Amino acid sequence: MRWVLNGGFVLCVLGSAACLQGQEADSDWRDPYDSGGPLIVEQAAYDVTYYDLALAVDPADSTIAGTLRMDARMVAPAEVVALDLDTLLAVESISLTDLESAAPLSFRRSGSRVFVELPFTKQPDDDLSLTVEYGGKPRVAPRPPWDGGVQWAATPSGDPWIATSNQMIGADVWWPNKDHVSDKPDSMRIRITVPDPLVVATNGRQEKVTDNGDGTRTYDWFVSTPISNYNVALNIAPYEVLKEEYRSVTGETFPVVFWVLPEYLEDGLAFMPEILEHLRWFERTLGPYPFRADKYGVAQTPHLGMEHQSIIAYGANFDNGAMTGGEDWGFDALHHHELSHEWWGNLVTNADWKDMWIHEGFGSYMQALWLEDTQGLERYHEYMASVRPRMGNAQPTAPRHSLSAQEVYGGDIYFKGAWVLHTLRYLLGDEAVREALRRMAYPTEEAAWTTDGSQVRFVSTADVITVFGDVSGQDLGWLFEAYLRQAELPALLVEIEGGEGARAMELRWQVPGGLPFPMPVPVRLGDRTAVVDMTEGSGTLQVPAGVEPVIDSENWILRATQGPGFAR
Ligand SMILES: [Zn+2]
């Protein structure tokens, strides 16, 4: 337990002075290096409509300095609203935008929280616009992209190569915002000033570059669609820019741009066709690329990768095995995975990190489908088998209560999530699952054709249950309840009679809490497969003489100990 005094924190040792002062503990304190969880009232009171971030980045001393304007609409009355900003960064002033004569507003900081006192009570539907001047030395990313911040790296030639990554810790590690995944601005302006000859690649569309005449240039970008704060990203280097006009399945064209280091120009040129090939496959599989109004961008980064909207971070270094423990599956899995997030994460976004498996599980399943479509079903199964050991089952993958990004993160949101889709495919068939994936991405044909931002929406596990239920005509609540709301996996218990001749085999599902789990079980008996009805959670099968039964020989059903033929 941590008691917090004056924004810092001290460990509470029983009987110590810090503990005795417990009543002074600041319950508003917030860990700067986490994101999400329950929304506090000072943030629930408003809905962000617009951010304008103007920031100077100085690689010489690893500092940033800038101004953030936030426009919002009040949804509840409030005299105090809260933003977030890492304690490493100083707040110079906070004021009501466009009221320059007005006195700066009072504010109080507690961990990452910045509580701003308004001069009067804002009413529901009122507009709120705050301007924050801030700066300092932002957190240096200890282990990007997982433990993020700002990375001040160098290119092979020794030039600055700067990247941000902050999904788990929140974008407030480098700019002030309402650090909660449930609130995206409708649009955003990003204006970044850097020394010549550095180039800034970020989200949205580049509108102009201004030479400031002082050895710096300002890159002016505009994001026309709603964007998660954590997706806002700086990518700064003396980049070369590779650009293609791409024709979407909708017939619209938009730019596909790859910012590559000069040292990797040849690799970048050689990689461009694969970028386009992945994009085409995703459009065919899930529906149109969602951010056609802006672009699809890829920026070469000094960290492995991140799904930054319309400017994904690519740090695989043209190594197909960079994301898959060195194993080359015949395609750039990292690029494929990050691109998948333009649908799973950026088009549809969890409103609370408790449902992050929709980003990562759906995203991971896409690599298996790609393998099936390009190399055959056997490769699909090999890929699914390769990720099966990477589940911990220590906590429910998608619980009903709110979780922060740090709390939910782990292998299960990727691989248990992907395996739930894999098992659904066994139960419902390939066509139904692919149809459900398309409907999860775009619930209507109209949404697929939209580019004004209204195509973007929030989803939860409930949406997945409903969509798969609608497509299949089955009530699938039991499956999600057992797989995602419980930590432990269902186990299949098998008893088989001994002796010569035909034998009776009995199968029984054992599920945490005794939950219903009517998952039918395929058993191979020589050259045929029998499917054991498990409606009541158990079933029996007659095994002919001389036949060795193999349970789930194709490895479809996610269960406690995996592998064909495992009995018990
Ligand atoms: Zn991912």
Coordinates of C-alpha atoms and ligand atoms in Angstrom, one line a residue:
M1 CA 0.0 0.0 0.0
R2 CA 1.3 3.5 -0.8
W3 CA 0.3 6.6 1.1
V4 CA 0.9 9.7 -0.8
L5 CA 1.9 13.0 0.6
N6 CA 2.3 16.1 -1.5
G7 CA 2.5 14.3 -4.8
G8 CA 5.4 12.1 -3.9
F9 CA 5.0 8.8 -2.2
V10 CA 6.4 6.9 0.7
L11 CA 6.0 3.4 1.8
C12 CA 3.6 2.9 4.6
V13 CA 5.4 0.9 7.4
L14 CA 3.0 0.0 10.2
G15 CA 3.4 2.5 13.1
S16 CA 5.7 4.8 11.1
A17 CA 5.1 8.5 10.9
A18 CA 3.9 8.1 7.3
C19 CA 1.2 5.7 8.5
L20 CA 0.2 7.9 11.4
Q21 CA -0.3 10.7 8.9
G22 CA -2.5 8.4 6.9
Q23 CA -5.5 10.7 7.1
E24 CA -3.5 13.2 5.0
A25 CA -3.0 10.6 2.3
D26 CA -4.1 11.8 -1.1
S27 CA -6.7 9.5 -2.5
D28 CA -6.5 11.5 -5.8
W29 CA -2.9 10.2 -6.4
R30 CA -2.5 8.5 -9.7
D31 CA 0.4 6.4 -11.0
P32 CA 1.8 8.3 -14.0
Y33 CA 2.9 5.0 -15.5
D34 CA -0.5 3.3 -15.9
S35 CA -3.5 4.2 -18.0
G36 CA -7.3 3.7 -17.8
G37 CA -9.2 1.9 -15.0
P38 CA -12.3 3.5 -13.4
L39 CA -12.9 7.0 -14.7
I40 CA -12.9 9.7 -12.0
V41 CA -15.7 12.2 -11.8
E42 CA -13.4 15.2 -12.7
Q43 CA -12.8 13.4 -16.0
A44 CA -16.2 11.8 -16.5
A45 CA -17.6 15.4 -16.4
Y46 CA -16.3 16.2 -19.9
D47 CA -16.0 14.7 -23.4
V48 CA -12.9 15.8 -25.4
T49 CA -13.7 17.0 -28.9
Y50 CA -10.3 18.4 -30.0
Y51 CA -6.7 18.5 -29.1
D52 CA -4.1 20.9 -30.6
L53 CA -0.6 19.9 -29.6
A54 CA 2.2 22.3 -30.5
L55 CA 5.6 20.9 -29.3
A56 CA 9.2 21.7 -29.8
V57 CA 11.5 18.7 -29.5
D58 CA 15.2 19.2 -28.8
P59 CA 17.3 16.1 -29.2
A60 CA 20.4 18.1 -28.0
D61 CA 19.2 18.0 -24.4
S62 CA 16.3 15.5 -24.6
T63 CA 13.7 18.1 -23.8
I64 CA 10.3 19.0 -25.0
A65 CA 8.3 22.2 -24.6
G66 CA 5.0 23.1 -25.8
T67 CA 1.3 24.0 -25.6
L68 CA -1.7 21.8 -25.5
R69 CA -5.1 23.1 -26.2
M70 CA -8.0 20.8 -25.3
D71 CA -11.6 21.5 -26.4
A72 CA -14.3 19.6 -24.6
R73 CA -18.1 19.5 -24.1
M74 CA -19.3 19.2 -20.5
V75 CA -21.6 16.2 -19.8
A76 CA -22.0 16.9 -16.1
P77 CA -21.7 20.0 -14.0
A78 CA -18.2 20.6 -12.6
E79 CA -16.1 23.2 -10.9
V80 CA -12.9 21.1 -11.1
V81 CA -11.8 19.0 -14.1
A82 CA -8.7 16.8 -14.3
L83 CA -6.1 16.2 -16.9
D84 CA -3.1 13.9 -16.7
L85 CA 0.6 14.7 -17.1
D86 CA 3.7 12.9 -16.0
T87 CA 5.3 14.3 -12.8
L88 CA 8.6 14.7 -14.7
L89 CA 7.1 17.5 -16.8
A90 CA 6.4 20.9 -15.4
V91 CA 3.2 22.8 -16.0
E92 CA 3.9 26.4 -16.6
S93 CA 0.3 27.6 -16.8
I94 CA -3.2 26.5 -17.5
S95 CA -5.8 29.0 -18.7
L96 CA -9.1 29.2 -20.5
T97 CA -8.3 29.3 -24.2
D98 CA -9.0 32.6 -25.9
L99 CA -9.2 34.5 -22.6
E100 CA -5.7 35.8 -22.5
S101 CA -6.5 38.6 -20.1
A102 CA -8.1 36.1 -17.7
A103 CA -6.0 35.1 -14.7
P104 CA -4.3 31.7 -15.1
L105 CA -6.3 29.0 -13.4
S106 CA -5.3 27.4 -10.2
F107 CA -4.3 23.8 -10.4
R108 CA -3.2 21.0 -8.1
R109 CA -1.1 18.0 -9.1
S110 CA -1.2 14.5 -7.5
G111 CA 0.8 11.9 -9.3
S112 CA -0.2 12.1 -12.9
R113 CA -3.4 14.0 -12.1
V114 CA -3.7 17.7 -12.8
F115 CA -6.8 19.1 -11.1
V116 CA -7.8 22.4 -12.7
E117 CA -10.1 24.7 -10.8
L118 CA -12.6 26.5 -13.0
P119 CA -13.7 30.1 -12.0
F120 CA -17.4 29.0 -12.1
T121 CA -19.4 25.9 -12.4
K122 CA -19.5 24.6 -15.9
Q123 CA -23.0 23.3 -16.9
P124 CA -23.8 20.2 -19.0
D125 CA -23.5 21.1 -22.7
D126 CA -21.2 24.0 -22.0
D127 CA -18.0 24.2 -24.0
L128 CA -14.7 24.0 -22.2
S129 CA -11.4 24.9 -23.7
L130 CA -8.1 24.8 -21.7
T131 CA -4.6 25.7 -22.8
V132 CA -1.7 24.1 -21.0
E133 CA 1.9 25.3 -21.3
Y134 CA 4.3 22.7 -20.2
G135 CA 7.7 21.1 -20.8
G136 CA 10.8 19.4 -19.4
K137 CA 12.7 16.2 -19.8
P138 CA 10.1 13.4 -20.5
R139 CA 10.5 9.9 -19.3
V140 CA 13.1 7.9 -21.2
A141 CA 11.5 4.7 -22.3
P142 CA 13.0 1.9 -20.2
R143 CA 11.9 -1.0 -22.4
P144 CA 9.9 0.3 -25.4
P145 CA 7.3 -0.4 -26.6
W146 CA 6.1 -2.3 -23.6
D147 CA 7.5 0.0 -20.9
G148 CA 7.5 3.2 -22.9
G149 CA 8.1 6.9 -22.9
V150 CA 10.4 8.8 -25.3
Q151 CA 13.3 6.9 -27.0
W152 CA 16.2 9.1 -28.0
A153 CA 18.0 6.7 -30.2
A154 CA 20.6 7.3 -33.0
T155 CA 20.5 6.1 -36.6
P156 CA 23.4 4.0 -37.9
S157 CA 25.0 7.3 -39.1
G158 CA 24.6 8.8 -35.7
D159 CA 21.7 11.1 -36.3
P160 CA 18.8 11.5 -33.9
W161 CA 16.1 8.9 -34.1
I162 CA 13.3 9.6 -31.8
A163 CA 10.1 7.7 -31.1
T164 CA 7.4 7.6 -28.5
S165 CA 5.5 4.5 -27.3
N166 CA 3.1 4.7 -24.4
Q167 CA 0.2 2.3 -24.7
M168 CA 0.6 0.9 -21.2
I169 CA 1.6 4.0 -19.4
G170 CA -0.6 6.5 -21.2
A171 CA 0.1 9.4 -23.5
D172 CA 0.4 11.7 -20.5
V173 CA 4.0 10.6 -20.3
W174 CA 4.7 13.3 -22.9
W175 CA 1.6 15.5 -23.4
P176 CA -1.2 16.6 -21.2
N177 CA -4.6 14.9 -21.9
K178 CA -7.5 13.0 -20.4
D179 CA -5.6 9.8 -20.1
H180 CA -8.5 7.3 -20.6
V181 CA -9.1 5.1 -23.6
S182 CA -12.9 5.8 -23.5
D183 CA -12.4 9.4 -24.8
K184 CA -11.1 10.2 -28.2
P185 CA -11.0 13.7 -29.7
D186 CA -13.0 14.0 -32.9
S187 CA -9.9 15.4 -34.6
M188 CA -6.5 16.6 -33.6
R189 CA -3.8 19.0 -34.8
I190 CA -0.2 18.0 -34.2
R191 CA 2.5 20.7 -34.8
I192 CA 6.0 19.5 -34.1
T193 CA 9.2 21.7 -34.3
V194 CA 12.5 19.9 -34.8
P195 CA 16.0 21.0 -35.8
D196 CA 17.0 20.7 -39.5
P197 CA 17.2 18.3 -41.2
L198 CA 15.0 16.0 -39.1
V199 CA 11.7 14.9 -40.5
V200 CA 8.5 14.4 -38.4
A201 CA 6.2 11.5 -39.2
T202 CA 3.0 11.4 -37.2
N203 CA -0.7 10.6 -37.4
G204 CA -3.1 12.0 -39.9
R205 CA -2.2 14.1 -42.9
Q206 CA 0.8 16.5 -43.3
E207 CA -0.6 19.9 -44.1
K208 CA 2.5 22.0 -44.3
V209 CA 6.1 22.3 -43.2
T210 CA 7.3 25.8 -42.1
D211 CA 11.0 26.8 -42.2
N212 CA 11.3 28.9 -39.1
G213 CA 14.6 30.5 -40.3
D214 CA 16.4 29.6 -37.1
G215 CA 17.6 26.1 -38.0
T216 CA 14.3 24.5 -37.1
R217 CA 11.2 23.4 -39.0
T218 CA 7.6 22.9 -37.9
Y219 CA 5.7 20.0 -39.3
D220 CA 1.9 20.6 -39.2
W221 CA -0.3 17.6 -39.2
F222 CA -4.0 17.1 -38.9
V223 CA -5.9 14.0 -37.8
S224 CA -9.4 14.1 -39.3
T225 CA -10.8 11.1 -37.5
P226 CA -11.2 10.2 -33.8
I227 CA -7.9 8.9 -32.3
S228 CA -6.9 7.2 -29.0
N229 CA -4.5 9.4 -27.0
Y230 CA -2.1 6.4 -26.8
N231 CA -1.9 6.3 -30.6
V232 CA -0.6 9.8 -31.0
A233 CA 3.1 9.3 -31.8
L234 CA 6.3 11.1 -32.6
N235 CA 8.6 9.6 -35.1
I236 CA 11.6 11.8 -35.8
A237 CA 14.7 11.1 -37.9
P238 CA 16.3 12.2 -41.2
Y239 CA 13.8 9.9 -42.9
E240 CA 13.5 9.2 -46.6
V241 CA 9.8 9.2 -47.7
L242 CA 8.4 6.4 -49.9
K243 CA 5.0 7.1 -51.2
E244 CA 2.4 5.2 -53.3
E245 CA -1.2 6.1 -54.2
Y246 CA -3.3 3.1 -53.2
R247 CA -6.8 2.3 -54.5
S248 CA -9.1 1.0 -51.8
V249 CA -11.7 -1.7 -52.3
T250 CA -14.1 1.3 -52.1
G251 CA -12.5 2.8 -55.2
E252 CA -11.2 5.7 -53.3
T253 CA -7.4 6.4 -53.4
F254 CA -5.3 7.4 -50.4
P255 CA -1.5 7.6 -49.8
V256 CA 0.5 4.8 -48.4
V257 CA 3.7 6.3 -47.0
F258 CA 6.8 4.6 -45.5
W259 CA 9.2 6.8 -43.6
V260 CA 12.4 4.8 -43.7
L261 CA 16.0 5.6 -42.5
P262 CA 18.3 6.5 -45.4
E263 CA 20.5 3.6 -44.5
Y264 CA 17.6 1.2 -45.2
L265 CA 16.3 2.8 -48.3
E266 CA 16.8 -0.3 -50.4
D267 CA 15.1 -2.5 -47.9
G268 CA 12.3 0.0 -47.7
L269 CA 11.8 0.0 -51.4
A270 CA 11.8 -3.8 -51.5
F271 CA 9.3 -4.0 -48.6
M272 CA 6.8 -1.6 -50.0
P273 CA 5.0 -4.3 -52.1
E274 CA 4.4 -6.4 -49.0
I275 CA 3.0 -3.4 -47.2
L276 CA 0.5 -3.0 -50.0
E277 CA -0.2 -6.7 -50.2
H278 CA -1.1 -6.8 -46.5
L279 CA -3.3 -3.8 -46.8
R280 CA -5.2 -5.4 -49.7
W281 CA -5.7 -8.6 -47.8
F282 CA -7.1 -6.8 -44.7
E283 CA -9.5 -4.8 -46.9
R284 CA -10.7 -8.0 -48.5
T285 CA -10.9 -9.8 -45.2
L286 CA -12.4 -7.2 -42.9
G287 CA -13.6 -4.3 -45.0
P288 CA -12.1 -1.0 -46.1
Y289 CA -9.1 0.5 -44.5
P290 CA -10.7 2.8 -41.9
F291 CA -8.6 5.9 -42.2
R292 CA -8.8 6.6 -45.9
A293 CA -9.4 10.3 -45.2
D294 CA -5.9 10.5 -43.7
K295 CA -3.4 7.9 -45.0
Y296 CA -1.8 4.6 -44.2
G297 CA 1.7 5.3 -42.8
V298 CA 4.5 3.2 -41.6
A299 CA 7.5 4.7 -39.7
Q300 CA 10.7 2.9 -39.1
T301 CA 11.3 3.0 -35.3
P302 CA 14.0 2.0 -32.9
H303 CA 11.4 -0.1 -30.9
L304 CA 9.7 -3.2 -32.2
G305 CA 6.3 -1.8 -33.1
M306 CA 3.0 -0.2 -32.1
E307 CA -0.4 0.4 -33.8
H308 CA -0.2 4.2 -33.9
Q309 CA -3.2 5.2 -36.0
S310 CA -2.3 5.8 -39.6
I311 CA 1.4 5.8 -38.8
I312 CA 2.2 2.4 -37.3
A313 CA 5.6 2.0 -35.7
Y314 CA 7.7 -0.6 -37.6
G315 CA 10.8 -1.8 -35.8
A316 CA 11.1 -5.3 -37.2
N317 CA 14.1 -4.2 -39.2
F318 CA 12.9 -6.2 -42.3
D319 CA 13.3 -9.4 -40.3
N320 CA 10.2 -11.7 -40.7
G321 CA 10.9 -13.4 -37.4
A322 CA 11.2 -10.2 -35.3
M323 CA 7.8 -10.7 -33.6
T324 CA 7.7 -14.5 -33.6
G325 CA 10.8 -15.5 -31.6
G326 CA 13.0 -15.6 -34.7
E327 CA 10.7 -18.0 -36.6
D328 CA 10.2 -16.9 -40.2
W329 CA 6.7 -17.7 -41.3
G330 CA 7.3 -16.3 -44.8
F331 CA 5.8 -12.9 -44.2
D332 CA 6.6 -9.8 -42.0
A333 CA 4.4 -10.8 -39.1
L334 CA 5.1 -7.6 -37.1
H335 CA 3.9 -5.4 -39.9
H336 CA 0.9 -7.6 -40.4
H337 CA 0.1 -7.5 -36.7
E338 CA 0.4 -3.8 -36.3
L339 CA -1.7 -3.1 -39.5
S340 CA -4.4 -5.4 -38.1
H341 CA -4.8 -2.9 -35.2
E342 CA -6.1 -0.3 -37.7
W343 CA -9.3 -2.4 -37.5
W344 CA -8.8 -4.1 -34.1
G345 CA -7.9 -1.2 -31.8
N346 CA -8.3 1.9 -33.9
L347 CA -11.5 1.4 -35.8
V348 CA -13.1 -0.5 -33.0
T349 CA -11.6 0.3 -29.6
N350 CA -12.2 -1.1 -26.1
A351 CA -13.9 1.5 -24.0
D352 CA -12.1 0.0 -21.0
W353 CA -8.8 -1.9 -21.1
K354 CA -10.6 -5.0 -19.6
D355 CA -11.6 -5.8 -23.2
M356 CA -8.1 -5.4 -24.6
W357 CA -8.3 -9.0 -25.9
I358 CA -10.4 -7.5 -28.8
H359 CA -7.4 -5.5 -29.9
E360 CA -4.7 -8.2 -29.4
G361 CA -6.6 -11.5 -29.7
F362 CA -8.4 -10.5 -32.9
G363 CA -5.1 -8.8 -34.1
S364 CA -3.1 -12.0 -33.4
Y365 CA -5.7 -14.3 -35.1
M366 CA -5.2 -12.3 -38.3
Q367 CA -1.7 -13.7 -38.8
A368 CA -3.1 -17.2 -38.7
L369 CA -5.8 -16.3 -41.3
W370 CA -3.2 -14.7 -43.5
L371 CA -1.1 -17.9 -43.4
E372 CA -4.2 -19.9 -44.3
D373 CA -5.0 -17.6 -47.3
T374 CA -1.5 -17.5 -48.6
Q375 CA 0.1 -20.8 -47.6
G376 CA -2.8 -23.2 -46.8
L377 CA -4.8 -24.5 -43.8
E378 CA -2.0 -26.6 -42.5
R379 CA 0.1 -23.5 -41.9
Y380 CA -2.9 -21.9 -40.1
H381 CA -2.9 -24.8 -37.7
E382 CA 0.9 -24.7 -37.3
Y383 CA 0.7 -21.0 -36.3
M384 CA -2.1 -21.6 -33.8
A385 CA -0.2 -24.5 -32.3
S386 CA 2.9 -22.3 -32.1
V387 CA 1.2 -19.7 -29.9
R388 CA -0.8 -22.2 -27.7
P389 CA 2.0 -22.4 -25.0
R390 CA 2.0 -18.7 -24.5
M391 CA -1.0 -18.6 -22.2
G392 CA -0.8 -18.1 -18.4
N393 CA -4.4 -18.4 -17.4
A394 CA -3.6 -16.6 -14.1
Q395 CA -6.6 -14.2 -14.3
P396 CA -9.7 -13.8 -16.4
T397 CA -8.8 -12.5 -19.8
A398 CA -11.9 -10.2 -20.0
P399 CA -13.4 -9.7 -16.6
R400 CA -16.6 -7.6 -16.1
H401 CA -14.9 -4.9 -13.9
S402 CA -12.8 -2.1 -15.1
L403 CA -9.0 -2.7 -15.5
S404 CA -6.1 -0.4 -16.3
A405 CA -3.8 -1.2 -19.2
Q406 CA -1.1 -2.5 -16.8
E407 CA -3.6 -4.7 -15.0
V408 CA -4.9 -6.5 -18.1
Y409 CA -1.7 -6.9 -20.1
G410 CA -0.2 -10.3 -20.6
G411 CA 0.1 -13.2 -23.1
D412 CA -3.6 -14.2 -22.6
I413 CA -5.1 -11.2 -24.3
Y414 CA -3.2 -12.1 -27.4
F415 CA -3.1 -15.9 -27.6
K416 CA -6.1 -17.0 -25.5
G417 CA -8.0 -14.3 -27.4
A418 CA -6.9 -15.7 -30.7
W419 CA -7.6 -19.3 -29.6
V420 CA -11.2 -18.3 -28.6
L421 CA -11.7 -17.3 -32.2
H422 CA -10.0 -20.5 -33.4
T423 CA -12.4 -22.6 -31.3
L424 CA -15.4 -20.6 -32.4
R425 CA -14.4 -21.5 -36.0
Y426 CA -14.5 -25.2 -35.1
L427 CA -18.0 -24.7 -33.6
L428 CA -19.5 -22.3 -36.2
G429 CA -17.4 -22.9 -39.3
D430 CA -15.0 -20.8 -41.3
E431 CA -17.6 -18.8 -43.1
A432 CA -19.5 -17.8 -40.0
V433 CA -16.4 -16.6 -38.2
R434 CA -15.2 -14.6 -41.2
E435 CA -18.6 -13.0 -41.5
A436 CA -18.6 -12.2 -37.7
L437 CA -15.2 -10.6 -38.1
R438 CA -16.4 -8.4 -40.9
R439 CA -19.5 -7.4 -38.8
M440 CA -17.4 -6.7 -35.8
A441 CA -15.3 -4.3 -37.9
Y442 CA -18.3 -2.7 -39.7
P443 CA -21.7 -3.5 -38.4
T444 CA -23.4 -2.0 -41.5
E445 CA -22.5 -1.5 -45.1
E446 CA -22.9 2.2 -44.6
A447 CA -20.3 2.3 -41.9
A448 CA -17.8 0.6 -44.2
W449 CA -18.2 3.4 -46.7
T450 CA -17.9 6.2 -44.1
T451 CA -14.7 8.2 -43.7
D452 CA -15.9 11.2 -41.6
G453 CA -15.0 9.6 -38.3
S454 CA -18.4 8.1 -37.5
Q455 CA -17.1 4.7 -38.6
V456 CA -15.0 4.6 -35.4
R457 CA -16.7 3.1 -32.4
F458 CA -16.2 1.6 -29.0
V459 CA -16.8 -2.1 -28.3
S460 CA -16.7 -4.6 -25.4
T461 CA -16.8 -8.3 -25.0
A462 CA -20.7 -8.0 -25.1
D463 CA -20.4 -6.9 -28.7
V464 CA -18.4 -9.9 -29.6
I465 CA -20.9 -12.3 -27.9
T466 CA -23.8 -10.5 -29.7
V467 CA -22.2 -10.5 -33.2
F468 CA -21.1 -14.1 -33.1
G469 CA -24.5 -15.0 -31.7
D470 CA -26.4 -13.1 -34.5
V471 CA -24.2 -14.6 -37.3
S472 CA -24.5 -18.1 -36.0
G473 CA -28.1 -18.0 -34.6
Q474 CA -26.7 -19.6 -31.4
D475 CA -26.5 -18.4 -27.9
L476 CA -22.8 -18.5 -27.2
G477 CA -22.7 -16.8 -23.8
W478 CA -21.5 -20.0 -22.2
L479 CA -18.4 -20.2 -24.3
F480 CA -17.3 -16.6 -23.5
E481 CA -18.2 -17.0 -19.9
A482 CA -16.0 -20.1 -19.5
Y483 CA -13.1 -18.9 -21.7
L484 CA -12.9 -15.2 -20.9
R485 CA -14.6 -14.5 -17.6
Q486 CA -12.7 -17.3 -15.8
A487 CA -9.0 -17.6 -15.3
E488 CA -8.7 -21.4 -15.6
L489 CA -9.4 -23.2 -18.8
P490 CA -12.1 -25.9 -19.1
A491 CA -10.6 -29.4 -18.7
L492 CA -11.8 -32.5 -20.6
L493 CA -11.9 -35.6 -18.4
V494 CA -11.9 -38.9 -20.2
E495 CA -12.6 -42.4 -19.0
I496 CA -12.3 -45.5 -21.2
E497 CA -13.0 -49.1 -20.4
G498 CA -10.2 -51.6 -20.5
G499 CA -10.2 -54.9 -22.2
E500 CA -10.5 -56.4 -25.7
G501 CA -13.5 -55.7 -27.9
A502 CA -15.6 -52.6 -28.2
R503 CA -15.2 -50.2 -25.2
A504 CA -17.3 -47.4 -23.8
M505 CA -15.6 -44.0 -23.5
E506 CA -16.9 -41.3 -21.3
L507 CA -16.1 -37.6 -21.7
R508 CA -16.8 -34.9 -19.2
W509 CA -16.1 -31.1 -19.2
Q510 CA -14.7 -29.7 -15.9
V511 CA -15.2 -26.0 -15.8
P512 CA -14.4 -23.5 -13.0
G513 CA -17.5 -22.9 -10.9
G514 CA -19.3 -25.8 -12.6
L515 CA -20.4 -23.5 -15.5
P516 CA -22.2 -25.1 -18.4
F517 CA -19.9 -26.0 -21.3
P518 CA -21.7 -27.9 -24.0
M519 CA -18.7 -28.0 -26.3
P520 CA -19.0 -31.0 -28.7
V521 CA -15.8 -33.1 -28.9
P522 CA -14.6 -34.6 -32.1
V523 CA -13.0 -38.1 -31.6
R524 CA -11.1 -39.8 -34.5
L525 CA -11.9 -43.5 -34.7
G526 CA -9.6 -44.9 -37.4
D527 CA -10.6 -43.3 -40.7
R528 CA -13.7 -41.6 -39.4
T529 CA -14.4 -38.9 -36.9
A530 CA -17.3 -39.1 -34.4
V531 CA -18.5 -35.9 -32.7
V532 CA -19.6 -36.5 -29.1
D533 CA -22.6 -34.5 -28.0
M534 CA -21.8 -32.7 -24.8
T535 CA -25.0 -30.8 -24.3
E536 CA -25.1 -31.8 -20.6
G537 CA -21.4 -31.3 -20.2
S538 CA -20.7 -35.0 -20.7
G539 CA -21.1 -37.6 -23.3
T540 CA -20.2 -41.2 -24.2
L541 CA -18.9 -42.9 -27.3
Q542 CA -18.5 -46.6 -28.3
V543 CA -15.0 -47.2 -29.4
P544 CA -14.8 -50.2 -31.8
A545 CA -12.4 -53.1 -31.1
G546 CA -8.8 -52.5 -32.1
V547 CA -9.2 -48.7 -32.6
E548 CA -7.2 -46.2 -30.7
P549 CA -9.4 -43.1 -30.2
V550 CA -7.8 -39.7 -30.8
I551 CA -9.6 -36.7 -29.2
D552 CA -9.7 -33.5 -31.1
S553 CA -7.0 -34.7 -33.5
E554 CA -7.0 -31.4 -35.4
N555 CA -6.4 -29.4 -32.3
W556 CA -9.5 -27.1 -32.4
I557 CA -10.7 -26.9 -28.9
L558 CA -9.1 -24.6 -26.3
R559 CA -8.8 -26.6 -23.1
A560 CA -6.7 -27.1 -20.0
T561 CA -4.0 -29.3 -21.5
Q562 CA -3.7 -29.1 -25.2
G563 CA -2.7 -31.6 -27.8
P564 CA -4.4 -34.3 -29.9
G565 CA -5.2 -37.4 -28.0
F566 CA -4.7 -36.0 -24.6
A567 CA -7.1 -37.9 -22.3
R568 CA -7.6 -36.5 -18.8
Ligands
ZN1 ZN -0.8 -5.9 -30.9

